[in-house]
Amino acid sequence: VIVILLLIRLALKKFIQRFPALIPATFLSPSNTHSIKELLLFLVSNTETRKRLFVTLGVFVVVRILVLIPAPGINQEAFASLFLDTNNILFGASTRLSIASLGIMPFFSACLLIQLLSVVIPHFKRATFGDEEGRRKIVRYTCLLAFGLALFQSYGMSIWLENTMSPQGMSLLTMQGVPFRIITMVTLTATVFLYLFLADIINKYGIGNGIAMIVVSGTILALFSWVYEGYGLYTAGGIGIVKALIIIMLVIGFLYVA
């Protein structure tokens, strides 16, 4: 409940900054404090905010569904055994390979590379700090670079999966060769751009920055998984009190920083 309220608080803060005209003046006054009940009543009474909140929550549901869809051609039990037979604490999506395994990291990497290029290459620098047409070019370059990085990373992942065996000597794949590589590259790359499409939906019709909200939602869901599975391991004697306390401190630290 605390995590959900934190997410709502962050989303409302972004919404107020983006659409101050839709918020009653009493809510914008720094001298007034408001309870959770008042905030919930505002969400129910304001139609525009309610619609945007539902759109954002709907995107979160779609993102979670993508995380749960297994990648094609993978023996999930053999893949999970790579982590379950170790002493490391890895939870949730770490023990499965889904179509969303790349997340939006190729896009982040592309943004970073474009920013570095804008420092050393005059053409990128003029486009970055130029007019609207220049910014559209930067977005186009970033998407093309993200596409190339996603293909490269998914290809590297397919090669690694082909050359890796489970601790029991089982293959991680149910198919081999070029067909598996092509399917992996197409599936994982398409999911990266599906994430970007969902982030754009939040930007236009939801609350907050789309990419940031997707990243935050994934992190919060991972925290739920850490706590739940960590508690299961603790009660079963799989981890000691020290590791359990470390997990709790990490969760509390993340929530404090957020």
C-alpha positions as a Markdown table, in Angstrom:
| # | Residue | x | y | z |
|---|---|---|---|---|
| 1 | Val | 0.0 | 0.0 | 0.0 |
| 2 | Ile | 2.8 | 2.4 | 0.9 |
| 3 | Val | 4.5 | 1.7 | -2.5 |
| 4 | Ile | 1.3 | 2.3 | -4.4 |
| 5 | Leu | 0.7 | 5.6 | -2.5 |
| 6 | Leu | 4.2 | 6.7 | -3.3 |
| 7 | Leu | 3.7 | 6.0 | -7.0 |
| 8 | Ile | 0.4 | 8.0 | -6.9 |
| 9 | Arg | 2.2 | 10.8 | -5.2 |
| 10 | Leu | 5.0 | 10.9 | -7.8 |
| 11 | Ala | 2.5 | 10.8 | -10.6 |
| 12 | Leu | 0.4 | 13.6 | -9.2 |
| 13 | Lys | 3.4 | 15.7 | -8.7 |
| 14 | Lys | 4.3 | 15.3 | -12.4 |
| 15 | Phe | 0.7 | 15.9 | -13.4 |
| 16 | Ile | 0.5 | 19.1 | -11.4 |
| 17 | Gln | 3.7 | 20.4 | -13.0 |
| 18 | Arg | 2.4 | 19.6 | -16.5 |
| 19 | Phe | -1.2 | 20.7 | -16.2 |
| 20 | Pro | -1.5 | 23.3 | -13.4 |
| 21 | Ala | -4.6 | 24.8 | -15.0 |
| 22 | Leu | -6.6 | 21.6 | -14.2 |
| 23 | Ile | -5.8 | 21.6 | -10.5 |
| 24 | Pro | -7.8 | 23.7 | -8.1 |
| 25 | Ala | -6.0 | 26.7 | -6.6 |
| 26 | Thr | -6.4 | 25.3 | -3.1 |
| 27 | Phe | -4.3 | 22.3 | -4.0 |
| 28 | Leu | -1.5 | 24.4 | -5.4 |
| 29 | Ser | -1.3 | 26.6 | -2.3 |
| 30 | Pro | 1.9 | 25.8 | -0.3 |
| 31 | Ser | 0.2 | 26.9 | 2.9 |
| 32 | Asn | -2.4 | 24.1 | 2.7 |
| 33 | Thr | -1.8 | 20.4 | 3.5 |
| 34 | His | -4.0 | 17.7 | 2.3 |
| 35 | Ser | -4.7 | 14.2 | 3.6 |
| 36 | Ile | -4.7 | 11.0 | 1.5 |
| 37 | Lys | -8.5 | 11.1 | 1.7 |
| 38 | Glu | -8.6 | 14.5 | 0.1 |
| 39 | Leu | -6.3 | 13.4 | -2.7 |
| 40 | Leu | -8.4 | 10.3 | -3.4 |
| 41 | Leu | -11.5 | 12.4 | -3.5 |
| 42 | Phe | -9.9 | 14.7 | -5.9 |
| 43 | Leu | -8.9 | 11.8 | -8.2 |
| 44 | Val | -12.5 | 10.6 | -8.1 |
| 45 | Ser | -14.1 | 14.0 | -8.7 |
| 46 | Asn | -11.8 | 15.3 | -11.5 |
| 47 | Thr | -12.7 | 13.6 | -14.8 |
| 48 | Glu | -9.5 | 14.5 | -16.7 |
| 49 | Thr | -7.2 | 13.3 | -13.9 |
| 50 | Arg | -9.1 | 10.1 | -13.4 |
| 51 | Lys | -8.9 | 9.3 | -17.2 |
| 52 | Arg | -5.2 | 10.0 | -17.2 |
| 53 | Leu | -4.6 | 7.9 | -14.1 |
| 54 | Phe | -6.6 | 4.9 | -15.7 |
| 55 | Val | -4.5 | 5.2 | -18.9 |
| 56 | Thr | -1.3 | 5.1 | -16.9 |
| 57 | Leu | -2.4 | 2.2 | -14.8 |
| 58 | Gly | -3.5 | 0.4 | -17.9 |
| 59 | Val | -0.1 | 0.8 | -19.5 |
| 60 | Phe | 1.4 | -0.6 | -16.3 |
| 61 | Val | -0.7 | -3.7 | -16.7 |
| 62 | Val | 0.4 | -4.1 | -20.3 |
| 63 | Val | 4.0 | -3.7 | -19.3 |
| 64 | Arg | 3.6 | -6.4 | -16.6 |
| 65 | Ile | 2.0 | -8.7 | -19.1 |
| 66 | Leu | 5.0 | -8.3 | -21.5 |
| 67 | Val | 7.4 | -9.2 | -18.6 |
| 68 | Leu | 5.5 | -12.4 | -18.0 |
| 69 | Ile | 5.4 | -13.6 | -21.6 |
| 70 | Pro | 8.3 | -16.1 | -22.1 |
| 71 | Ala | 10.7 | -15.6 | -25.0 |
| 72 | Pro | 10.2 | -18.1 | -27.8 |
| 73 | Gly | 12.6 | -21.1 | -28.2 |
| 74 | Ile | 13.7 | -21.0 | -24.6 |
| 75 | Asn | 13.6 | -23.9 | -22.1 |
| 76 | Gln | 12.5 | -21.8 | -19.1 |
| 77 | Glu | 13.2 | -24.6 | -16.6 |
| 78 | Ala | 16.7 | -25.0 | -17.7 |
| 79 | Phe | 17.3 | -21.3 | -17.9 |
| 80 | Ala | 15.9 | -20.8 | -14.3 |
| 81 | Ser | 18.3 | -23.5 | -13.0 |
| 82 | Leu | 21.2 | -21.3 | -13.9 |
| 83 | Phe | 20.2 | -19.0 | -11.1 |
| 84 | Leu | 18.3 | -21.3 | -8.7 |
| 85 | Asp | 21.4 | -23.5 | -8.2 |
| 86 | Thr | 23.6 | -20.6 | -7.1 |
| 87 | Asn | 23.9 | -18.9 | -3.7 |
| 88 | Asn | 23.0 | -15.5 | -5.2 |
| 89 | Ile | 19.7 | -13.8 | -4.4 |
| 90 | Leu | 18.0 | -13.3 | -7.7 |
| 91 | Phe | 14.2 | -12.9 | -7.8 |
| 92 | Gly | 11.2 | -12.6 | -10.1 |
| 93 | Ala | 12.0 | -11.9 | -13.8 |
| 94 | Ser | 15.7 | -12.7 | -13.2 |
| 95 | Thr | 14.9 | -16.5 | -13.2 |
| 96 | Arg | 13.0 | -16.3 | -16.5 |
| 97 | Leu | 13.7 | -15.0 | -20.0 |
| 98 | Ser | 10.8 | -12.9 | -21.3 |
| 99 | Ile | 10.3 | -11.0 | -24.5 |
| 100 | Ala | 10.9 | -7.8 | -22.5 |
| 101 | Ser | 14.4 | -8.9 | -21.3 |
| 102 | Leu | 16.0 | -5.9 | -23.0 |
| 103 | Gly | 13.6 | -3.5 | -21.5 |
| 104 | Ile | 14.3 | 0.0 | -22.8 |
| 105 | Met | 18.0 | -0.1 | -22.2 |
| 106 | Pro | 18.9 | 0.1 | -25.9 |
| 107 | Phe | 17.0 | 3.4 | -26.0 |
| 108 | Phe | 18.9 | 4.7 | -23.0 |
| 109 | Ser | 22.2 | 3.6 | -24.5 |
| 110 | Ala | 21.3 | 5.4 | -27.8 |
| 111 | Cys | 20.4 | 8.6 | -25.9 |
| 112 | Leu | 23.7 | 8.5 | -24.1 |
| 113 | Leu | 25.7 | 7.9 | -27.3 |
| 114 | Ile | 23.8 | 10.7 | -29.1 |
| 115 | Gln | 24.6 | 13.1 | -26.3 |
| 116 | Leu | 28.3 | 12.1 | -26.4 |
| 117 | Leu | 28.3 | 12.6 | -30.2 |
| 118 | Ser | 26.7 | 16.0 | -29.8 |
| 119 | Val | 29.8 | 17.1 | -27.9 |
| 120 | Val | 32.4 | 16.0 | -30.5 |
| 121 | Ile | 30.5 | 16.3 | -33.8 |
| 122 | Pro | 29.3 | 19.7 | -34.9 |
| 123 | His | 26.4 | 18.4 | -36.9 |
| 124 | Phe | 24.9 | 16.7 | -33.9 |
| 125 | Lys | 25.6 | 19.7 | -31.7 |
| 126 | Arg | 23.8 | 22.0 | -34.1 |
| 127 | Ala | 20.8 | 19.6 | -34.2 |
| 128 | Thr | 20.7 | 19.2 | -30.5 |
| 129 | Phe | 20.7 | 22.9 | -29.7 |
| 130 | Gly | 18.9 | 24.1 | -32.8 |
| 131 | Asp | 15.3 | 24.5 | -33.8 |
| 132 | Glu | 12.4 | 22.1 | -33.7 |
| 133 | Glu | 13.6 | 20.4 | -37.0 |
| 134 | Gly | 17.0 | 19.7 | -35.4 |
| 135 | Arg | 15.4 | 18.1 | -32.4 |
| 136 | Arg | 13.2 | 15.9 | -34.7 |
| 137 | Lys | 16.4 | 14.8 | -36.4 |
| 138 | Ile | 18.0 | 13.9 | -33.0 |
| 139 | Val | 14.9 | 11.8 | -32.1 |
| 140 | Arg | 15.1 | 10.1 | -35.5 |
| 141 | Tyr | 18.8 | 9.4 | -35.0 |
| 142 | Thr | 18.2 | 8.1 | -31.5 |
| 143 | Cys | 15.5 | 5.7 | -32.6 |
| 144 | Leu | 17.7 | 4.4 | -35.5 |
| 145 | Leu | 20.6 | 3.9 | -33.1 |
| 146 | Ala | 18.3 | 2.2 | -30.5 |
| 147 | Phe | 17.1 | -0.1 | -33.3 |
| 148 | Gly | 20.6 | -1.1 | -34.2 |
| 149 | Leu | 21.6 | -1.6 | -30.5 |
| 150 | Ala | 18.6 | -3.7 | -29.8 |
| 151 | Leu | 19.4 | -6.0 | -32.8 |
| 152 | Phe | 23.0 | -6.2 | -31.7 |
| 153 | Gln | 22.2 | -7.0 | -28.1 |
| 154 | Ser | 19.5 | -9.5 | -29.0 |
| 155 | Tyr | 21.8 | -11.3 | -31.4 |
| 156 | Gly | 24.5 | -11.4 | -28.7 |
| 157 | Met | 22.0 | -12.9 | -26.3 |
| 158 | Ser | 21.0 | -15.6 | -28.8 |
| 159 | Ile | 24.6 | -16.6 | -29.3 |
| 160 | Trp | 25.2 | -16.7 | -25.5 |
| 161 | Leu | 22.1 | -18.9 | -25.0 |
| 162 | Glu | 23.2 | -21.3 | -27.8 |
| 163 | Asn | 26.6 | -21.8 | -26.1 |
| 164 | Thr | 25.3 | -22.1 | -22.5 |
| 165 | Met | 24.2 | -25.3 | -20.8 |
| 166 | Ser | 22.3 | -25.7 | -17.5 |
| 167 | Pro | 24.1 | -27.2 | -14.5 |
| 168 | Gln | 22.3 | -30.5 | -15.3 |
| 169 | Gly | 23.8 | -30.5 | -18.8 |
| 170 | Met | 20.5 | -29.5 | -20.5 |
| 171 | Ser | 20.3 | -27.1 | -23.5 |
| 172 | Leu | 18.6 | -23.8 | -22.7 |
| 173 | Leu | 16.9 | -23.9 | -26.2 |
| 174 | Thr | 14.1 | -25.8 | -27.8 |
| 175 | Met | 15.3 | -24.7 | -31.2 |
| 176 | Gln | 18.8 | -24.1 | -32.7 |
| 177 | Gly | 20.6 | -22.2 | -35.3 |
| 178 | Val | 19.6 | -19.3 | -37.5 |
| 179 | Pro | 15.8 | -19.6 | -37.0 |
| 180 | Phe | 16.3 | -19.1 | -33.2 |
| 181 | Arg | 18.6 | -16.1 | -33.7 |
| 182 | Ile | 16.1 | -14.4 | -36.1 |
| 183 | Ile | 13.1 | -15.0 | -33.8 |
| 184 | Thr | 15.0 | -13.7 | -30.8 |
| 185 | Met | 16.2 | -10.6 | -32.6 |
| 186 | Val | 12.8 | -9.8 | -34.0 |
| 187 | Thr | 10.9 | -10.5 | -30.8 |
| 188 | Leu | 13.2 | -8.6 | -28.4 |
| 189 | Thr | 13.7 | -5.6 | -30.7 |
| 190 | Ala | 10.0 | -5.3 | -31.3 |
| 191 | Thr | 9.3 | -5.3 | -27.6 |
| 192 | Val | 11.8 | -2.5 | -27.1 |
| 193 | Phe | 9.8 | -0.3 | -29.5 |
| 194 | Leu | 6.5 | -1.5 | -28.0 |
| 195 | Tyr | 7.8 | -0.1 | -24.7 |
| 196 | Leu | 8.6 | 3.2 | -26.4 |
| 197 | Phe | 5.1 | 3.3 | -27.9 |
| 198 | Leu | 3.6 | 2.7 | -24.4 |
| 199 | Ala | 5.7 | 5.4 | -23.0 |
| 200 | Asp | 4.4 | 7.8 | -25.7 |
| 201 | Ile | 0.9 | 6.9 | -24.7 |
| 202 | Ile | 1.6 | 7.9 | -21.1 |
| 203 | Asn | 3.2 | 11.2 | -22.4 |
| 204 | Lys | 0.1 | 12.1 | -24.4 |
| 205 | Tyr | -2.8 | 10.6 | -22.4 |
| 206 | Gly | -1.4 | 9.6 | -19.0 |
| 207 | Ile | 0.4 | 11.1 | -16.0 |
| 208 | Gly | 4.1 | 12.0 | -16.0 |
| 209 | Asn | 7.0 | 11.1 | -18.2 |
| 210 | Gly | 6.3 | 7.8 | -20.0 |
| 211 | Ile | 9.7 | 6.3 | -19.9 |
| 212 | Ala | 10.3 | 7.3 | -16.3 |
| 213 | Met | 6.9 | 5.9 | -15.2 |
| 214 | Ile | 7.6 | 2.6 | -16.9 |
| 215 | Val | 11.0 | 2.3 | -15.3 |
| 216 | Val | 9.6 | 3.2 | -11.8 |
| 217 | Ser | 6.7 | 0.7 | -12.2 |
| 218 | Gly | 9.1 | -2.1 | -13.1 |
| 219 | Thr | 11.4 | -1.2 | -10.2 |
| 220 | Ile | 8.5 | -1.2 | -7.7 |
| 221 | Leu | 7.2 | -4.5 | -9.0 |
| 222 | Ala | 10.7 | -5.9 | -8.6 |
| 223 | Leu | 10.7 | -4.7 | -5.0 |
| 224 | Phe | 7.5 | -6.5 | -4.3 |
| 225 | Ser | 9.0 | -9.6 | -5.8 |
| 226 | Trp | 12.2 | -9.2 | -3.7 |
| 227 | Val | 10.2 | -8.8 | -0.5 |
| 228 | Tyr | 7.9 | -11.7 | -1.2 |
| 229 | Glu | 10.5 | -14.2 | -2.3 |
| 230 | Gly | 13.0 | -13.0 | 0.2 |
| 231 | Tyr | 10.5 | -13.7 | 3.0 |
| 232 | Gly | 9.8 | -17.1 | 1.5 |
| 233 | Leu | 13.5 | -18.0 | 1.5 |
| 234 | Tyr | 13.9 | -16.7 | 5.1 |
| 235 | Thr | 11.1 | -18.8 | 6.4 |
| 236 | Ala | 12.4 | -21.8 | 4.6 |
| 237 | Gly | 15.9 | -21.2 | 6.0 |
| 238 | Gly | 17.4 | -20.4 | 2.6 |
| 239 | Ile | 18.9 | -17.1 | 3.8 |
| 240 | Gly | 20.0 | -15.9 | 7.2 |
| 241 | Ile | 18.9 | -12.9 | 9.2 |
| 242 | Val | 21.8 | -10.7 | 7.8 |
| 243 | Lys | 20.7 | -11.1 | 4.2 |
| 244 | Ala | 17.1 | -10.6 | 5.1 |
| 245 | Leu | 18.0 | -7.3 | 6.8 |
| 246 | Ile | 20.1 | -6.3 | 3.8 |
| 247 | Ile | 17.1 | -6.8 | 1.5 |
| 248 | Ile | 14.9 | -4.7 | 3.9 |
| 249 | Met | 17.5 | -1.9 | 4.0 |
| 250 | Leu | 17.8 | -1.9 | 0.2 |
| 251 | Val | 14.0 | -1.6 | -0.2 |
| 252 | Ile | 13.7 | 1.2 | 2.4 |
| 253 | Gly | 16.6 | 3.0 | 0.9 |
| 254 | Phe | 15.1 | 2.9 | -2.6 |
| 255 | Leu | 11.8 | 4.2 | -1.3 |
| 256 | Tyr | 13.5 | 7.0 | 0.6 |
| 257 | Val | 15.6 | 8.1 | -2.4 |
| 258 | Ala | 12.5 | 7.9 | -4.7 |
